[in-house]
Coordinates of C-alpha atoms in Angstrom, one line a residue:
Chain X
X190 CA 2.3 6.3 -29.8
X191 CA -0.4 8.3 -31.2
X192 CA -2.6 10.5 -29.2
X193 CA -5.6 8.2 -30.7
X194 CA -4.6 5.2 -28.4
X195 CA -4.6 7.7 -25.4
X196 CA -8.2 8.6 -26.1
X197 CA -9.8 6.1 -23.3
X198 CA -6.9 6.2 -20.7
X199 CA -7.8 7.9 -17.7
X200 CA -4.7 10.1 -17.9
X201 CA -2.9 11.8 -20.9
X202 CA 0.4 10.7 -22.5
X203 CA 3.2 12.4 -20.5
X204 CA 6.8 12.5 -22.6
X205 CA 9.3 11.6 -20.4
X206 CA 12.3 14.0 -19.8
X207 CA 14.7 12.2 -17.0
X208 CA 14.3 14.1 -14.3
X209 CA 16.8 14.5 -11.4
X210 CA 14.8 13.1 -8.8
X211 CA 15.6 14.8 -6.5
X212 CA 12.3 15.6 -5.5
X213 CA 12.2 12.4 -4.0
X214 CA 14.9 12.4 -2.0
X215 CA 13.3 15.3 0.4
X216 CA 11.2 12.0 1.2
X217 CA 12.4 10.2 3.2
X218 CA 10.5 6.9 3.0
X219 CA 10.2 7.8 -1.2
X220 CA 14.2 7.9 -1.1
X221 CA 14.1 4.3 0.5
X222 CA 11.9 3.4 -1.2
X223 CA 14.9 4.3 -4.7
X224 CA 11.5 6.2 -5.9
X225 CA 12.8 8.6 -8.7
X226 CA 10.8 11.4 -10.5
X227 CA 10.9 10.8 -13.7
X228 CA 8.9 13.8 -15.6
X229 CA 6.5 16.6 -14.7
X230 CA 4.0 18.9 -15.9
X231 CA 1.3 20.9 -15.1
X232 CA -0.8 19.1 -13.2
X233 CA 1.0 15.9 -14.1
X234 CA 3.7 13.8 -12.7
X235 CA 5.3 10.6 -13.4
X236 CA 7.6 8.7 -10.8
X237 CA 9.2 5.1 -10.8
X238 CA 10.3 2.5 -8.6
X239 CA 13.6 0.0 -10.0
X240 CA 12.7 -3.4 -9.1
X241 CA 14.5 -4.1 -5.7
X242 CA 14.6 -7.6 -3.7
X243 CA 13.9 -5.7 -0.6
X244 CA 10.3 -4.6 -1.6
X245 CA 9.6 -8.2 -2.6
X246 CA 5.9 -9.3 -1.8
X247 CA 6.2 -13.2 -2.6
X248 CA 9.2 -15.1 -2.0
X249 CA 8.6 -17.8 -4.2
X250 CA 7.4 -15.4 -7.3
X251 CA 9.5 -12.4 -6.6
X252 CA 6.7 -10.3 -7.3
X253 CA 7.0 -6.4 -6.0
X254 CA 4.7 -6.1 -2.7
X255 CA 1.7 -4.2 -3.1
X256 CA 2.3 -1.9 -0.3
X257 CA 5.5 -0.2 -2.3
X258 CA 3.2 0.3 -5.2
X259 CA 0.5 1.9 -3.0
X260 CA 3.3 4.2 -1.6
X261 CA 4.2 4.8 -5.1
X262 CA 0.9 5.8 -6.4
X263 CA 0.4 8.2 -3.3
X264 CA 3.9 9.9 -3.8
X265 CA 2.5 10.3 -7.6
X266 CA -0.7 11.3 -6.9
X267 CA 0.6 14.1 -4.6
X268 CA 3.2 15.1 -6.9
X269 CA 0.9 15.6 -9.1
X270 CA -1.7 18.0 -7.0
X271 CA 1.4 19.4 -5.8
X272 CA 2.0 20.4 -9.9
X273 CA -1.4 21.8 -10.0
X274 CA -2.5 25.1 -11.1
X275 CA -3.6 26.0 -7.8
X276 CA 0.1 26.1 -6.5
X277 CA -0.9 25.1 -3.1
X278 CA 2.3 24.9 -0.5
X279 CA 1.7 21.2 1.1
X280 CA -1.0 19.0 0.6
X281 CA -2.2 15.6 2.4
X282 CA -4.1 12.7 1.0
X283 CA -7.7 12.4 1.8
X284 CA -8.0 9.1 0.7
X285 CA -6.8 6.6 -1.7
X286 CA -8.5 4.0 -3.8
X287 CA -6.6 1.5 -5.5
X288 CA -7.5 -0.8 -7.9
X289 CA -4.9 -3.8 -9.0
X290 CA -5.6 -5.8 -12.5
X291 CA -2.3 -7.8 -12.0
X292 CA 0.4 -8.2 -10.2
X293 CA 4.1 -6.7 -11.5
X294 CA 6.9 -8.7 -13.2
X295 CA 9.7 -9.8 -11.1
X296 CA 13.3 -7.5 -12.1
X297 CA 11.2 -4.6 -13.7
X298 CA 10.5 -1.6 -12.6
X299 CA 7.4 0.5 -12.1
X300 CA 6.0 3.5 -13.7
X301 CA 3.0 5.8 -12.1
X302 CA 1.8 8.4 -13.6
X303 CA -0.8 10.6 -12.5
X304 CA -2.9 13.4 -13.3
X305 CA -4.9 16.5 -11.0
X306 CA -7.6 16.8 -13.4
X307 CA -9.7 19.1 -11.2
X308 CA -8.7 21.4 -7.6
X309 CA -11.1 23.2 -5.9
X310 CA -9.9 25.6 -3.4
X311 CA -9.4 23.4 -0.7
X312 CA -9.4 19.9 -2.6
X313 CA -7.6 18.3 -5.7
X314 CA -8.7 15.0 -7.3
X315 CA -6.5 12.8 -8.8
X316 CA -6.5 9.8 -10.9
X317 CA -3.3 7.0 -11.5
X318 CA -2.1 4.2 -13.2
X319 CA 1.0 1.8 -12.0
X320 CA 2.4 0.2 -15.4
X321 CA 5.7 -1.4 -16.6
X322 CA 5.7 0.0 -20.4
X323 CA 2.0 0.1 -21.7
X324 CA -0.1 2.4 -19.6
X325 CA -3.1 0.3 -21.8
X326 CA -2.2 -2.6 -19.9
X327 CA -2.2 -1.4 -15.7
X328 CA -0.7 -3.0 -13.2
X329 CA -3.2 -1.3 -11.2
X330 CA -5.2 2.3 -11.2
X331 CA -6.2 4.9 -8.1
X332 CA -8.6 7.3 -7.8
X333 CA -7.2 9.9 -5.0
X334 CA -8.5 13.7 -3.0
X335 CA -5.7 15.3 -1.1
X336 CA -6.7 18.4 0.5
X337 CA -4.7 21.6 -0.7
X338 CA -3.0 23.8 1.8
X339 CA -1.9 27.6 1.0
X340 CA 0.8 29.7 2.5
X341 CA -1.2 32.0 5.2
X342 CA -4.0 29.2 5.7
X343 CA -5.0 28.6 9.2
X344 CA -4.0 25.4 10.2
Chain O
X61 CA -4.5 -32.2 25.3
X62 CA -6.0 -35.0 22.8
X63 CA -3.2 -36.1 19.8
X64 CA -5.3 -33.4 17.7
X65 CA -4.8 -30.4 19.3
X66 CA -1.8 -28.7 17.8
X67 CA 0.9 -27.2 19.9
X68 CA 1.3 -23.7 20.8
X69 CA 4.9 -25.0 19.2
X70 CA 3.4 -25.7 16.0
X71 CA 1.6 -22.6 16.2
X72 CA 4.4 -20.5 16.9
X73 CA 6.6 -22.4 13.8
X74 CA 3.4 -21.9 11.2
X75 CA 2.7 -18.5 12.2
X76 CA 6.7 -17.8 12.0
X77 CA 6.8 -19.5 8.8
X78 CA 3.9 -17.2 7.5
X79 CA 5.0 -13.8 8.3
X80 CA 9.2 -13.6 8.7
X81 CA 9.8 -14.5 5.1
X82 CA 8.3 -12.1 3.4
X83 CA 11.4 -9.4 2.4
X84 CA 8.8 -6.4 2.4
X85 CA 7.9 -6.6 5.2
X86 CA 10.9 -6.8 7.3
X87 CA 11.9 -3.7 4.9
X88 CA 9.1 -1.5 6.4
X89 CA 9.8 -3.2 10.1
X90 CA 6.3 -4.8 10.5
X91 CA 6.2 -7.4 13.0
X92 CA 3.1 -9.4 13.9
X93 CA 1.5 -11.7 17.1
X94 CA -1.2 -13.7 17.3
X95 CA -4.1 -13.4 19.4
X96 CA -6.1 -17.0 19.3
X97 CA -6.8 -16.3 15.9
X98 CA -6.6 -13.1 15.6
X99 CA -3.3 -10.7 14.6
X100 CA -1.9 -7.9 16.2
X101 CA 0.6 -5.8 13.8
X102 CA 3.3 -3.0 15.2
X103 CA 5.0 -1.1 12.7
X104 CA 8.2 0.1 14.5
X105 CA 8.9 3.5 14.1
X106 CA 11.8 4.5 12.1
X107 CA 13.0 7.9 10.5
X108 CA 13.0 6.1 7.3
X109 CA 9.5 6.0 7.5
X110 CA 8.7 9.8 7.0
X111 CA 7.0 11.0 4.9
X112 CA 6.8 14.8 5.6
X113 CA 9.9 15.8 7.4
X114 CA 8.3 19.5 8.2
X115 CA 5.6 18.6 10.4
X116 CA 7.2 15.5 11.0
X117 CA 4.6 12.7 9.4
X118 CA 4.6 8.8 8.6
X119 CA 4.2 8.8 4.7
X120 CA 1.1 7.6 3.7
X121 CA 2.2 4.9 1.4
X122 CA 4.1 3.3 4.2
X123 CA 1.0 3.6 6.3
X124 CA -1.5 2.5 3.8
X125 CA 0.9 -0.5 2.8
X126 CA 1.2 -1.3 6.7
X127 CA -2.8 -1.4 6.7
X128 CA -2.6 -3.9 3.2
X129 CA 0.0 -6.3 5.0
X130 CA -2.2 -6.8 8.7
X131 CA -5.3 -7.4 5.9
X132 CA -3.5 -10.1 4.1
X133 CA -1.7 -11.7 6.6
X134 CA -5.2 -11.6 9.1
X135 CA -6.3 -13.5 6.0
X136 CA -3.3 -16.0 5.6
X137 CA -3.6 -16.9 9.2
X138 CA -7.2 -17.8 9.2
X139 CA -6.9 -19.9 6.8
X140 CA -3.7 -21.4 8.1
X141 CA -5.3 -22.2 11.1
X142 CA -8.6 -23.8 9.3
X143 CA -5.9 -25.9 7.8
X144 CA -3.5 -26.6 11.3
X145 CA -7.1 -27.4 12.8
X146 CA -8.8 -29.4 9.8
X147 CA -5.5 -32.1 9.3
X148 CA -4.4 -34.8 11.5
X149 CA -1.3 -34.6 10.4
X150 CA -0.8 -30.8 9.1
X151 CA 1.9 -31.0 6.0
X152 CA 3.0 -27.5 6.9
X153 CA 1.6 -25.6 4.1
X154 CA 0.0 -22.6 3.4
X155 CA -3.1 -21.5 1.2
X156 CA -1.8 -19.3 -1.7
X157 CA -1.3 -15.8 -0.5
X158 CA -4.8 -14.1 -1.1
X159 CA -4.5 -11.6 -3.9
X160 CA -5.6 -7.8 -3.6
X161 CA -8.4 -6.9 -5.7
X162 CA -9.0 -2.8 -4.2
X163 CA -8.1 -0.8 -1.1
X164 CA -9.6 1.8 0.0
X165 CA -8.1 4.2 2.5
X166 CA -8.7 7.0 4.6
X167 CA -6.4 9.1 5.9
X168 CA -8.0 10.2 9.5
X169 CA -4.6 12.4 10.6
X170 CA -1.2 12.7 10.2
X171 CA 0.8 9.8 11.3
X172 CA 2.8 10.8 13.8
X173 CA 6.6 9.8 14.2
X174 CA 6.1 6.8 16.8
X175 CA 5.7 3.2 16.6
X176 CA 1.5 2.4 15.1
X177 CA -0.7 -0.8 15.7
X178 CA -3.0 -2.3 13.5
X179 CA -5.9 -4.5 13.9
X180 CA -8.1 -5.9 10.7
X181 CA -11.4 -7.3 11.3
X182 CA -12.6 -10.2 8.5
X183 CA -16.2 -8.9 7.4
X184 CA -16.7 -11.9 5.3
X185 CA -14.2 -14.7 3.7
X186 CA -15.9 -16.7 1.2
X187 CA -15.5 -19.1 -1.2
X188 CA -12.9 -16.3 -3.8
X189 CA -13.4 -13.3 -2.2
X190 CA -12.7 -11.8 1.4
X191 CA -14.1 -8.2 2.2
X192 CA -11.7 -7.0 5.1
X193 CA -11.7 -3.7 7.4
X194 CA -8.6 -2.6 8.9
X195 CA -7.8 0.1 11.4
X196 CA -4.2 1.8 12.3
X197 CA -3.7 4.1 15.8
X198 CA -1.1 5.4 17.9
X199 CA -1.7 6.8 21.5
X200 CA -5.4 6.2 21.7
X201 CA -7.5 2.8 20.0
X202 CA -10.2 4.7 19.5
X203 CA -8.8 7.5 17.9
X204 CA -7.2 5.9 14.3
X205 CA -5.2 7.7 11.6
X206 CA -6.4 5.2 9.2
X207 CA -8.5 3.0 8.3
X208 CA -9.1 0.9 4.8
X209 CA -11.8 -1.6 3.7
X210 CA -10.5 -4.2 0.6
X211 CA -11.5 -7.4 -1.1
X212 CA -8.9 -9.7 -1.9
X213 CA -9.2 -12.9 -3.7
X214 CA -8.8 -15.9 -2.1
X215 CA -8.2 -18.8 -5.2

């Protein structure tokens, strides 16, 4: 992978380096959902799902339900603000806007990786991607604003 | 009743058929009625379900894919119906499941840790595409948590 191929994608190349995970597991509906963190960085994170029948969306494809990916790219996206520079101490999302090219291959699992590419003082944007091995080739993209929150803030 | 009219029976069995097979739904414990031809989704609450466990709030991915599945299967049972309605002697299938194309959400407030309806109202369903608005609350209909717009194709 050369950093040439990443030149158009809407987030950088991320190496990954196995995290624990258990980030995920202070969530509960990410822990059900098997959600595992699999690397992080500033302003970066990226999680996975492991195929599983449970979160299947068609019967007679076994294709992986929409909704778990859309709980997978809002975990990620607010991983990722969470990651930020800023350092806020919770955040919420704002909204969520996500895009799907195609739908995911039965038995594999699925990457997200997303990036905070710009927090304000009270707001972070976020872009993702939902992919199986080739980021190039999405199952889907979002385009995310969490607001931030900081210890001492008035509620 | 004329020979035509289905039977709430038949009803029942199709709309049955359409929404207890899917696996993830059952796994995030959405359940659906119909109203004429409209549908009325509950997600039931469950701890599993959380997505903050300090405030405590409904994850937003759970929530937003609860929104995605009362969009999709508003959708199915439309059509289902055009098709019950259309046939003399209805062969007891379904249109394909319409695909998502984007979703949009907002995130109004927190979801709190209690059981959430959903109601989606069709904008438009043409020929490919379906534009579809869909609203989540708790205590109060008129105060929602969330609320999405998407398009979904439809062949």
């Amino acid at each position: 992978m050369t950093d040439n191929k990443f030149k158009n994608s809407i987030v950088p190349p991320l190496q990954e380096n196995n995290e624990d995970g258990s980030l995920m597991s202070a969530i509960p509906h990410s822990r059900e959902l098997g959600m595992r963190l699999v690397s992080r960085a500033d302003d970066e994170a990226v999680l996975m799902i492991p195929y599983d029948p449970r979160l299947i969306g068609n019967p007679e494809t076994g294709i992986m339900h929409g909704g778990a990916i859309t709980a997978l790219l809002d975990t990620c996206c607010g991983t990722a603000v969470m990651m930020s520079r800023k350092k806020p101490s919770s955040t919420a999302t704002l909204d969520l806007r996500i895009n799907y090219m195609k739908p995911a291959t039965p038995e594999k699992s699925v990457y997200a990786h997303a990036h905070c590419y710009r927090a304000t003082r009270s707001v972070g944007f976020v872009r993702a991607i939902a992919y199986h091995e080739d980021r190039d080739d999405p199952i889907a993209t979002a385009s995310a604003a969490f607001i931030l929150n900081f210890k001492g803030d008035s509620a | 009743m004329s020979m035509d009219t289905p039977t709430s029976q038949t009803l029942d069995d199709a709309f049955a058929a359409l929404t207890e097979k899917i696996p993830y739904i059952s796994f995030l414990g959405v359940t659906f009625q119909r109203r004429g031809d409209e549908v009325s989704a509950l997600l039931t609450y469950t701890p599993d379900l959380i997505g903050n466990p300090i405030l405590p709030a409904l994850h937003g991915g759970a929530t937003g894919a609860f929104l995605e599945i009362t969009a999709i299967t508003s959708l199915t049972w439309v059509a289902a119906l055009e098709r019950i309605h259309s046939e003399p002697k209805w062969d007891g299938t379904f249109a394909p499941q319409p695909k998502t194309v984007d979703f949009s959400i907002d995130y109004l407030r927190s979801g709190k840790p209690q059981d959430a309806y959903a109601r989606a109202i069709i904008l438009r369903r043409g020929r490919r595409v379906a534009n579809v608005r869909v609203e989540a609350w708790q205590d109060e209909r008129s105060k929602p948590f969330i609320a999405a717009h998407g398009h979904f194709l439809l062949s």
